[in-house]
XYZ file of N, CA, C and O in Angstrom:
740
model
N 15.291 -14.563 22.129
C 14.468 -15.446 21.330
C 13.888 -16.523 22.240
O 14.582 -17.087 23.066
N 12.612 -16.837 22.073
C 11.984 -17.854 22.904
C 12.224 -19.232 22.299
O 12.399 -19.384 21.094
N 12.235 -20.225 23.158
C 12.415 -21.591 22.671
C 11.096 -22.339 22.786
O 10.254 -22.014 23.624
N 10.930 -23.344 21.978
C 9.720 -24.158 21.972
C 9.777 -25.115 23.149
O 10.767 -25.823 23.343
N 8.732 -25.120 23.947
C 8.648 -26.017 25.086
C 7.910 -27.271 24.655
O 6.743 -27.212 24.299
N 8.589 -28.408 24.678
C 7.991 -29.649 24.190
C 7.280 -30.438 25.276
O 6.482 -31.313 24.968
N 7.570 -30.170 26.529
C 6.925 -30.917 27.594
C 5.787 -30.096 28.187
O 5.923 -28.912 28.447
N 4.659 -30.754 28.388
C 3.482 -30.114 28.960
C 3.007 -30.999 30.095
O 2.931 -32.222 29.962
N 2.692 -30.384 31.210
C 2.248 -31.181 32.357
C 0.825 -31.696 32.124
O 0.049 -31.116 31.366
N 0.492 -32.770 32.809
C -0.846 -33.356 32.695
C -1.907 -32.358 33.138
O -2.990 -32.286 32.547
N -1.607 -31.554 34.166
C -2.606 -30.582 34.630
C -2.827 -29.483 33.600
O -3.940 -28.996 33.428
N -1.765 -29.065 32.873
C -1.926 -28.058 31.820
C -2.812 -28.592 30.695
O -3.650 -27.875 30.158
N -2.630 -29.868 30.340
C -3.471 -30.473 29.297
C -4.923 -30.552 29.750
O -5.837 -30.243 28.993
N -5.138 -30.963 30.980
C -6.504 -31.072 31.494
C -7.177 -29.704 31.506
O -8.349 -29.581 31.171
N -6.429 -28.668 31.871
C -6.985 -27.312 31.917
C -7.304 -26.777 30.531
O -8.195 -25.946 30.373
N -6.590 -27.228 29.505
C -6.792 -26.689 28.154
C -8.053 -27.231 27.492
O -8.579 -26.622 26.573
N -8.530 -28.386 27.934
C -9.688 -29.004 27.305
C -9.323 -29.804 26.061
O -10.178 -30.366 25.396
N -8.026 -29.833 25.722
C -7.565 -30.577 24.545
C -7.002 -31.926 24.941
O -6.387 -32.070 25.990
N -7.198 -32.890 24.088
C -6.507 -34.164 24.204
C -5.328 -34.083 23.251
O -5.500 -33.768 22.074
N -4.127 -34.311 23.745
C -2.927 -34.101 22.927
C -2.160 -35.399 22.779
O -1.909 -36.103 23.752
N -1.782 -35.737 21.546
C -0.963 -36.899 21.259
C 0.248 -36.443 20.454
O 0.076 -35.904 19.349
N 1.444 -36.597 20.971
C 2.623 -36.238 20.178
C 2.625 -37.044 18.880
O 2.291 -38.232 18.870
N 2.966 -36.394 17.788
C 2.897 -37.074 16.495
C 4.299 -37.291 15.933
O 4.989 -36.356 15.584
N 4.678 -38.547 15.875
C 5.923 -38.918 15.211
C 5.750 -40.256 14.520
O 6.687 -40.817 13.988
N 4.537 -40.747 14.520
C 4.225 -42.074 14.017
C 3.888 -42.024 12.530
O 2.939 -41.373 12.126
N 4.691 -42.703 11.697
C 4.407 -42.757 10.266
C 3.823 -44.111 9.860
O 3.714 -44.407 8.680
N 3.441 -44.910 10.847
C 2.789 -46.187 10.550
C 1.377 -45.912 10.049
O 0.919 -44.774 10.010
N 0.676 -46.973 9.681
C -0.714 -46.815 9.237
C -1.554 -46.113 10.301
O -2.393 -45.280 9.982
N -1.315 -46.429 11.589
C -2.070 -45.800 12.671
C -1.754 -44.305 12.721
O -2.652 -43.484 12.883
N -0.501 -43.932 12.550
C -0.126 -42.521 12.556
C -0.692 -41.772 11.372
O -1.148 -40.630 11.510
N -0.685 -42.401 10.207
C -1.252 -41.776 9.006
C -2.744 -41.549 9.212
O -3.268 -40.483 8.872
N -3.440 -42.508 9.792
C -4.874 -42.341 10.053
C -5.120 -41.225 11.060
O -6.058 -40.446 10.920
N -4.260 -41.118 12.072
C -4.389 -40.039 13.050
C -4.233 -38.681 12.351
O -4.981 -37.743 12.625
N -3.268 -38.579 11.433
C -3.071 -37.351 10.661
C -4.308 -37.040 9.825
O -4.810 -35.909 9.830
N -4.827 -38.034 9.121
C -6.019 -37.834 8.277
C -7.228 -37.413 9.110
O -7.987 -36.532 8.706
N -7.395 -38.039 10.270
C -8.511 -37.673 11.146
C -8.357 -36.232 11.636
O -9.337 -35.491 11.707
N -7.147 -35.846 11.957
C -6.900 -34.468 12.365
C -7.195 -33.486 11.250
O -7.826 -32.439 11.466
N -6.781 -33.800 10.034
C -7.007 -32.914 8.895
C -8.487 -32.829 8.537
O -8.937 -31.807 8.010
N -9.270 -33.869 8.842
C -10.714 -33.830 8.563
C -11.398 -32.738 9.382
O -12.473 -32.271 9.026
N -10.753 -32.298 10.460
C -11.302 -31.242 11.287
C -10.987 -29.844 10.779
O -11.390 -28.861 11.402
N -10.266 -29.732 9.674
C -10.002 -28.433 9.058
C -11.005 -28.226 7.932
O -11.049 -29.010 6.992
N -11.811 -27.189 8.023
C -12.751 -26.938 6.934
C -12.003 -26.311 5.769
O -11.032 -25.578 5.962
N -12.435 -26.630 4.554
C -11.761 -26.121 3.357
C -12.771 -25.949 2.235
O -13.715 -26.732 2.098
N -12.541 -24.924 1.424
C -13.368 -24.717 0.234
C -13.158 -25.887 -0.716
O -12.053 -26.434 -0.818
N -14.205 -26.271 -1.422
C -14.129 -27.335 -2.415
C -13.934 -26.676 -3.777
O -14.680 -25.775 -4.151
N -12.917 -27.124 -4.492
C -12.548 -26.542 -5.781
C -12.435 -27.625 -6.839
O -12.104 -28.767 -6.528
N -12.675 -27.240 -8.087
C -12.338 -28.101 -9.215
C -11.189 -27.398 -9.939
O -11.325 -26.246 -10.361
N -10.073 -28.089 -10.033
C -8.880 -27.544 -10.673
C -8.876 -28.052 -12.109
O -9.004 -29.259 -12.348
N -8.749 -27.136 -13.063
C -8.825 -27.515 -14.477
C -7.621 -27.001 -15.245
O -6.971 -26.031 -14.852
N -7.342 -27.662 -16.352
C -6.314 -27.219 -17.280
C -6.676 -27.686 -18.672
O -7.578 -28.518 -18.848
N -5.969 -27.165 -19.652
C -6.135 -27.591 -21.048
C -4.738 -27.932 -21.550
O -3.852 -27.079 -21.583
N -4.540 -29.202 -21.914
C -3.237 -29.659 -22.417
C -3.467 -30.370 -23.739
O -4.292 -31.283 -23.821
N -2.751 -29.938 -24.750
C -2.870 -30.517 -26.094
C -4.330 -30.515 -26.574
O -4.804 -31.478 -27.182
N -5.053 -29.449 -26.241
C -6.435 -29.302 -26.670
C -7.434 -30.152 -25.915
O -8.615 -30.184 -26.270
N -6.983 -30.836 -24.863
C -7.864 -31.706 -24.078
C -8.013 -31.156 -22.666
O -7.018 -30.914 -21.975
N -9.264 -30.971 -22.198
C -9.455 -30.494 -20.828
C -9.206 -31.609 -19.812
O -9.454 -32.782 -20.075
N -8.700 -31.220 -18.647
C -8.490 -32.157 -17.540
C -8.854 -31.436 -16.257
O -8.676 -30.215 -16.147
N -9.392 -32.184 -15.282
C -9.772 -31.556 -14.030
C -9.927 -32.550 -12.899
O -10.148 -33.736 -13.122
N -9.789 -32.027 -11.673
C -9.936 -32.853 -10.477
C -10.476 -31.991 -9.342
O -10.367 -30.759 -9.360
N -11.057 -32.643 -8.348
C -11.581 -31.968 -7.165
C -10.468 -31.851 -6.131
O -9.716 -32.801 -5.920
N -10.382 -30.674 -5.485
C -9.337 -30.465 -4.485
C -9.809 -29.541 -3.371
O -10.531 -28.582 -3.619
N -9.378 -29.849 -2.161
C -9.526 -28.923 -1.046
C -8.165 -28.381 -0.621
O -8.097 -27.441 0.160
N -7.090 -28.967 -1.137
C -5.730 -28.533 -0.798
C -5.323 -27.361 -1.685
O -4.498 -27.473 -2.589
N -5.974 -26.217 -1.433
C -5.757 -24.976 -2.168
C -5.699 -23.863 -1.134
O -6.542 -23.820 -0.239
N -4.734 -22.974 -1.251
C -4.673 -21.849 -0.317
C -3.935 -20.667 -0.920
O -3.160 -20.830 -1.860
N -4.197 -19.488 -0.384
C -3.470 -18.308 -0.832
C -2.051 -18.367 -0.284
O -1.795 -18.957 0.770
N -1.129 -17.742 -1.017
C 0.269 -17.684 -0.600
C 0.655 -16.236 -0.318
O 1.171 -15.921 0.745
N 0.415 -15.350 -1.282
C 0.768 -13.945 -1.139
C -0.091 -13.105 -2.081
O -0.640 -13.638 -3.047
N -0.172 -11.810 -1.795
C -0.898 -10.924 -2.703
C 0.048 -10.075 -3.552
O -0.399 -9.230 -4.313
N 1.352 -10.282 -3.426
C 2.306 -9.508 -4.226
C 3.452 -10.414 -4.702
O 4.422 -10.582 -3.970
N 3.362 -11.026 -5.864
C 2.224 -11.002 -6.778
C 1.130 -11.971 -6.299
O 1.432 -12.933 -5.585
N -0.117 -11.733 -6.694
C -1.199 -12.622 -6.255
C -0.895 -14.073 -6.640
O -0.751 -14.391 -7.820
N -0.749 -14.921 -5.618
C -0.320 -16.309 -5.826
C -1.106 -17.222 -4.898
O -1.377 -16.871 -3.752
N -1.462 -18.382 -5.412
C -2.079 -19.426 -4.604
C -1.328 -20.723 -4.848
O -0.498 -20.812 -5.752
N -1.622 -21.723 -4.036
C -1.018 -23.032 -4.267
C -2.087 -24.098 -4.347
O -3.162 -23.960 -3.770
N -1.766 -25.154 -5.097
C -2.646 -26.299 -5.291
C -1.789 -27.549 -5.105
O -0.680 -27.620 -5.637
N -2.295 -28.528 -4.358
C -1.581 -29.786 -4.158
C -2.286 -30.905 -4.925
O -3.513 -30.991 -4.910
N -1.486 -31.755 -5.579
C -2.020 -32.879 -6.359
C -1.189 -34.118 -6.094
O 0.044 -34.081 -6.213
N -1.851 -35.217 -5.767
C -1.180 -36.493 -5.560
C -0.568 -36.953 -6.883
O -1.242 -36.960 -7.917
N 0.699 -37.348 -6.840
C 1.404 -37.769 -8.047
C 0.865 -39.079 -8.621
O 1.125 -39.388 -9.785
N 0.073 -39.818 -7.833
C -0.515 -41.060 -8.349
C -1.902 -40.829 -8.944
O -2.539 -41.768 -9.416
N -2.361 -39.586 -8.955
C -3.676 -39.256 -9.490
C -3.742 -39.532 -10.990
O -2.762 -39.359 -11.714
N -4.927 -39.889 -11.460
C -5.118 -40.164 -12.890
C -4.896 -38.920 -13.752
O -4.616 -39.035 -14.933
N -5.000 -37.724 -13.174
C -4.807 -36.491 -13.943
C -3.407 -35.915 -13.794
O -3.088 -34.885 -14.389
N -2.550 -36.575 -13.016
C -1.236 -35.990 -12.751
C -0.436 -35.741 -14.035
O 0.195 -34.694 -14.187
N -0.470 -36.656 -14.965
C 0.303 -36.490 -16.203
C -0.092 -35.216 -16.944
O 0.766 -34.461 -17.408
N -1.387 -34.945 -17.029
C -1.846 -33.730 -17.711
C -1.356 -32.486 -16.975
O -0.844 -31.543 -17.598
N -1.488 -32.464 -15.655
C -1.078 -31.286 -14.888
C 0.445 -31.157 -14.832
O 0.966 -30.047 -14.711
N 1.148 -32.269 -14.945
C 2.611 -32.220 -14.979
C 3.101 -31.512 -16.248
O 4.140 -30.866 -16.234
N 2.326 -31.609 -17.327
C 2.659 -30.948 -18.596
C 2.131 -29.514 -18.673
O 2.549 -28.739 -19.510
N 1.165 -29.185 -17.817
C 0.434 -27.919 -17.929
C 1.294 -26.704 -17.587
O 2.160 -26.759 -16.710
N 1.014 -25.608 -18.285
C 1.611 -24.306 -17.973
C 0.633 -23.432 -17.212
O 1.037 -22.479 -16.533
N -0.660 -23.729 -17.355
C -1.724 -22.918 -16.768
C -2.744 -23.828 -16.102
O -2.874 -24.999 -16.456
N -3.493 -23.249 -15.149
C -4.616 -23.956 -14.560
C -5.626 -22.932 -14.060
O -5.315 -21.747 -13.945
N -6.825 -23.417 -13.785
C -7.874 -22.568 -13.212
C -8.407 -23.243 -11.958
O -8.723 -24.442 -11.968
N -8.491 -22.471 -10.872
C -9.102 -22.939 -9.631
C -10.548 -22.456 -9.649
O -10.810 -21.259 -9.579
N -11.482 -23.394 -9.795
C -12.919 -23.120 -9.812
C -13.459 -23.424 -8.421
O -13.560 -24.592 -8.029
N -13.769 -22.400 -7.640
C -14.316 -22.594 -6.305
C -15.801 -22.879 -6.435
O -16.544 -22.081 -7.007
N -16.223 -24.032 -5.921
C -17.607 -24.451 -6.093
C -18.550 -23.681 -5.177
O -18.193 -23.302 -4.056
N -19.743 -23.453 -5.678
C -20.795 -22.774 -4.930
C -21.521 -23.783 -4.040
O -21.463 -24.998 -4.271
N -22.212 -23.260 -3.034
C -23.032 -24.118 -2.196
C -24.005 -24.917 -3.059
O -24.547 -24.377 -4.018
N -24.187 -26.190 -2.741
C -25.099 -27.034 -3.499
C -24.462 -27.748 -4.674
O -25.149 -28.474 -5.391
N -23.155 -27.565 -4.901
C -22.502 -28.206 -6.046
C -21.764 -29.501 -5.667
O -20.726 -29.829 -6.228
N -22.365 -30.260 -4.777
C -21.785 -31.544 -4.397
C -21.654 -32.476 -5.599
O -20.702 -33.245 -5.705
N -22.625 -32.413 -6.521
C -22.589 -33.269 -7.705
C -21.350 -32.985 -8.547
O -20.671 -33.913 -8.997
N -21.043 -31.703 -8.763
C -19.860 -31.338 -9.549
C -18.580 -31.793 -8.849
O -17.650 -32.283 -9.482
N -18.551 -31.657 -7.524
C -17.393 -32.128 -6.761
C -17.193 -33.628 -6.974
O -16.087 -34.079 -7.274
N -18.277 -34.386 -6.828
C -18.202 -35.835 -7.016
C -17.834 -36.226 -8.432
O -17.090 -37.184 -8.651
N -18.328 -35.487 -9.385
C -18.047 -35.755 -10.796
C -16.544 -35.682 -11.075
O -15.967 -36.571 -11.711
N -15.879 -34.634 -10.575
C -14.454 -34.445 -10.847
C -13.556 -35.244 -9.898
O -12.347 -35.268 -10.068
N -14.166 -35.913 -8.928
C -13.430 -36.824 -8.061
C -13.654 -38.281 -8.470
O -13.070 -39.186 -7.896
N -14.492 -38.497 -9.474
C -14.905 -39.846 -9.857
C -13.901 -40.519 -10.794
O -12.907 -39.928 -11.206
N -14.213 -41.742 -11.144
C -13.406 -42.524 -12.093
C -13.824 -42.272 -13.541
O -13.304 -42.893 -14.458
N -14.778 -41.341 -13.767
C -15.170 -41.027 -15.148
C -13.971 -40.498 -15.927
O -13.067 -39.890 -15.356
N -13.993 -40.705 -17.226
C -12.927 -40.167 -18.072
C -13.017 -38.644 -18.087
O -14.063 -38.067 -17.780
N -11.930 -37.996 -18.468
C -11.942 -36.536 -18.555
C -13.004 -36.039 -19.549
O -13.754 -35.113 -19.218
N -13.122 -36.627 -20.754
C -14.184 -36.163 -21.661
C -15.583 -36.297 -21.055
O -16.420 -35.409 -21.236
N -15.845 -37.378 -20.301
C -17.153 -37.556 -19.662
C -17.390 -36.488 -18.588
O -18.501 -35.974 -18.457
N -16.361 -36.155 -17.833
C -16.503 -35.125 -16.801
C -16.900 -33.792 -17.428
O -17.836 -33.136 -16.978
N -16.175 -33.386 -18.470
C -16.412 -32.074 -19.065
C -17.688 -32.038 -19.910
O -18.273 -30.969 -20.075
N -18.143 -33.193 -20.400
C -19.410 -33.246 -21.131
C -20.594 -33.067 -20.182
O -21.696 -32.725 -20.616
N -20.350 -33.253 -18.886
C -21.425 -33.183 -17.888
C -21.626 -31.796 -17.288
O -22.531 -31.609 -16.476
N -20.767 -30.835 -17.636
C -20.882 -29.481 -17.074
C -20.752 -28.441 -18.184
O -20.157 -28.700 -19.230
N -21.317 -27.272 -17.939
C -21.116 -26.148 -18.852
C -19.817 -25.460 -18.452
O -19.567 -25.238 -17.259
N -19.006 -25.154 -19.445
C -17.752 -24.472 -19.159
C -17.340 -23.588 -20.331
O -17.851 -23.723 -21.439
N -16.465 -22.656 -20.051
C -15.911 -21.761 -21.063
C -14.444 -21.573 -20.705
O -13.930 -22.251 -19.819
N -13.762 -20.669 -21.363
C -12.385 -20.388 -20.975
C -12.224 -18.895 -20.776
O -13.038 -18.099 -21.230
N -11.150 -18.525 -20.082
C -10.913 -17.133 -19.737
C -9.546 -16.760 -20.332
O -9.292 -17.054 -21.500
N -8.660 -16.196 -19.601
C -7.377 -15.695 -20.106
C -6.450 -16.811 -20.583
O -5.880 -16.737 -21.670
N -6.285 -17.855 -19.779
C -5.266 -18.875 -20.054
C -5.740 -19.986 -20.976
O -4.924 -20.789 -21.415
N -7.027 -20.069 -21.215
C -7.566 -21.180 -21.995
C -7.975 -22.364 -21.135
O -8.552 -23.322 -21.623
N -7.675 -22.313 -19.836
C -8.104 -23.388 -18.932
C -9.615 -23.321 -18.757
O -10.184 -22.236 -18.723
N -10.266 -24.479 -18.621
C -11.721 -24.478 -18.449
C -12.162 -23.771 -17.173
O -11.583 -23.949 -16.105
N -13.208 -22.941 -17.324
C -13.866 -22.282 -16.198
C -15.274 -22.857 -16.126
O -16.022 -22.782 -17.104
N -15.624 -23.450 -15.002
C -16.967 -24.010 -14.844
C -17.968 -22.865 -14.744
O -17.813 -21.957 -13.924
N -18.984 -22.906 -15.577
C -19.943 -21.805 -15.676
C -20.672 -21.533 -14.370
O -21.060 -20.401 -14.106
N -20.836 -22.537 -13.532
C -21.625 -22.361 -12.309
C -20.781 -22.193 -11.045
O -21.328 -22.180 -9.945
N -19.478 -22.024 -11.180
C -18.653 -21.867 -9.974
C -18.880 -20.490 -9.350
O -19.379 -19.571 -9.992
N -18.516 -20.347 -8.075
C -18.703 -19.052 -7.413
C -17.505 -18.124 -7.641
O -17.671 -16.910 -7.676
N -16.312 -18.681 -7.783
C -15.097 -17.921 -8.076
C -14.235 -18.750 -9.014
O -14.240 -19.976 -8.954
N -13.488 -18.054 -9.878
C -12.534 -18.722 -10.761
C -11.237 -17.929 -10.736
O -11.242 -16.715 -10.943
N -10.151 -18.614 -10.435
C -8.819 -18.008 -10.415
C -8.030 -18.600 -11.575
O -7.629 -19.765 -11.532
N -7.835 -17.816 -12.623
C -7.122 -18.253 -13.821
C -5.636 -17.975 -13.594
O -5.258 -16.831 -13.324
N -4.808 -18.996 -13.699
C -3.431 -18.888 -13.219
C -2.382 -19.435 -14.183
O -2.641 -20.372 -14.933
N -1.192 -18.886 -14.054
C 0.020 -19.429 -14.677
C 0.767 -20.181 -13.582
O 0.947 -19.672 -12.476
N 1.174 -21.421 -13.885
C 1.941 -22.194 -12.911
C 3.358 -21.608 -12.893
O 4.095 -21.699 -13.874
N 3.721 -20.981 -11.773
C 5.009 -20.297 -11.654
C 6.122 -21.238 -11.218
O 7.270 -21.094 -11.659
N 5.804 -22.204 -10.350
C 6.805 -23.177 -9.913
C 6.107 -24.392 -9.327
O 4.903 -24.372 -9.065
N 6.897 -25.436 -9.143
C 6.387 -26.707 -8.622
C 7.402 -27.271 -7.639
O 8.600 -27.147 -7.856
N 6.887 -27.918 -6.601
C 7.745 -28.547 -5.610
C 7.151 -29.912 -5.266
O 5.946 -30.014 -5.014
N 7.990 -30.942 -5.262
C 7.529 -32.275 -4.851
C 7.722 -32.407 -3.347
O 8.798 -32.127 -2.825
N 6.643 -32.824 -2.670
C 6.672 -33.040 -1.232
C 6.004 -34.377 -0.963
O 4.787 -34.502 -1.122
N 6.786 -35.363 -0.591
C 6.236 -36.690 -0.331
C 5.509 -37.233 -1.542
O 6.068 -37.314 -2.636
N 4.228 -37.566 -1.375
C 3.417 -38.155 -2.446
C 2.804 -37.124 -3.373
O 2.162 -37.473 -4.349
N 2.981 -35.835 -3.064
C 2.280 -34.775 -3.790
C 3.222 -33.828 -4.520
O 4.394 -33.727 -4.185
N 2.662 -33.130 -5.497
C 3.343 -32.015 -6.123
C 2.548 -30.767 -5.770
O 1.321 -30.760 -5.836
N 3.261 -29.733 -5.347
C 2.646 -28.465 -4.987
C 2.888 -27.493 -6.137
O 4.029 -27.260 -6.524
N 1.811 -26.962 -6.689
C 1.882 -25.994 -7.782
C 1.704 -24.600 -7.190
O 0.681 -24.330 -6.555
N 2.672 -23.725 -7.389
C 2.545 -22.324 -7.001
C 2.083 -21.573 -8.236
O 2.746 -21.610 -9.271
N 0.938 -20.916 -8.141
C 0.254 -20.383 -9.308
C 0.038 -18.885 -9.194
O -0.616 -18.422 -8.250
N 0.573 -18.135 -10.167
C 0.364 -16.698 -10.212
C -0.985 -16.425 -10.865
O -1.263 -16.896 -11.967
N -1.821 -15.655 -10.192
C -3.184 -15.389 -10.665
C -3.144 -14.320 -11.752
O -2.622 -13.231 -11.547
N -3.714 -14.654 -12.921
C -3.760 -13.724 -14.052
C -5.128 -13.079 -14.211
O -5.255 -12.030 -14.836
N -6.167 -13.705 -13.667
C -7.521 -13.169 -13.764
C -8.426 -13.854 -12.763
O -8.181 -14.994 -12.377
N -9.461 -13.137 -12.331
C -10.419 -13.673 -11.358
C -11.834 -13.443 -11.884
O -12.160 -12.338 -12.319
N -12.635 -14.477 -11.852
C -14.053 -14.369 -12.183
C -14.868 -14.647 -10.942
O -14.442 -15.435 -10.088
N -16.026 -14.012 -10.814
C -16.864 -14.282 -9.649
C -18.339 -14.105 -9.984
O -18.707 -13.290 -10.820
N -19.135 -14.905 -9.310
C -20.592 -14.838 -9.475
C -21.129 -13.679 -8.637
O -20.559 -13.327 -7.608
N -22.230 -13.090 -9.097
C -22.831 -11.972 -8.354
C -23.340 -12.417 -6.985
O -23.147 -11.734 -5.997
N -24.027 -13.532 -6.929
C -24.548 -14.072 -5.672
C -23.682 -15.261 -5.277
O -24.001 -16.397 -5.581
N -22.585 -14.999 -4.610
C -21.628 -16.058 -4.298
C -21.990 -16.797 -3.016
O -22.413 -16.205 -2.036
N -21.836 -18.092 -3.075
C -21.893 -18.950 -1.902
C -20.690 -19.878 -2.033
O -19.956 -19.810 -3.016
N -20.489 -20.709 -1.052
C -19.316 -21.574 -1.105
C -19.652 -22.964 -0.586
O -20.387 -23.106 0.396
N -19.093 -23.959 -1.241
C -19.184 -25.341 -0.781
C -17.906 -25.636 -0.008
O -16.802 -25.403 -0.519
N -18.052 -26.084 1.230
C -16.886 -26.440 2.035
C -16.984 -27.899 2.461
O -18.071 -28.490 2.478
N -15.820 -28.457 2.787
C -15.742 -29.834 3.259
C -15.195 -29.790 4.673
O -14.129 -29.215 4.929
N -15.941 -30.353 5.618
C -15.544 -30.371 7.016
C -16.025 -31.663 7.655
O -17.187 -32.047 7.485
N -15.126 -32.318 8.369
C -15.462 -33.546 9.083
C -16.047 -34.597 8.147
O -17.028 -35.259 8.466
N -15.447 -34.647 6.944
C -15.802 -35.620 5.895
C -17.230 -35.452 5.377
O -17.845 -36.392 4.889
N -17.752 -34.207 5.437
C -19.083 -33.919 4.912
C -19.067 -32.550 4.241
O -18.287 -31.676 4.608
N -19.969 -32.399 3.256
C -20.140 -31.116 2.593
C -21.029 -30.200 3.442
O -21.966 -30.665 4.102
N -20.739 -28.894 3.341
C -21.553 -27.866 3.984
C -21.603 -26.670 3.045
O -20.619 -26.373 2.364
N -22.732 -25.979 2.988
C -22.874 -24.788 2.146
C -22.835 -23.544 3.023
O -23.464 -23.497 4.074
N -22.087 -22.554 2.548
C -22.007 -21.259 3.220
C -22.456 -20.176 2.263
O -22.176 -20.237 1.078
N -23.141 -19.171 2.787
C -23.535 -18.042 1.926
C -23.367 -16.740 2.680
O -23.151 -16.700 3.843
């Protein structure tokens, strides 16, 4: 078994073209370094929706990823201090609506301070298998049952078993990279 080598010579770093800073700092400076590093990871922009007690709730997220295809499962991360956390904490189901290129407005809408009724009054939506809202103009929709939840630091991670998938015929994708939106087709 190989062991992890933690020391790297200055010449090896210079040859790699990377600037490397060991990360163990949890101060404000360390948190900012982490955030700046994460801004360099491109991610699809999604609106995560649910229906609880007959009321729709939704938020914008890039912290979404596949976990496994047997059974088809994805994960979604939500800050526990979010205004929608209470609704999602009660939810049994959710839908991951992957936004299409050009849907920056929808992303901003579900990331805004608007009330949940105002957010949903501003978009066309329907429901699929679980009853969670599906945005009519999204490029992909993953209708899911929340299979388990794990608290990690400030966030709750939802592991979601996919029950149905919707997709647009002409799909494009809105991604977030380096703190800016980009459209892919």
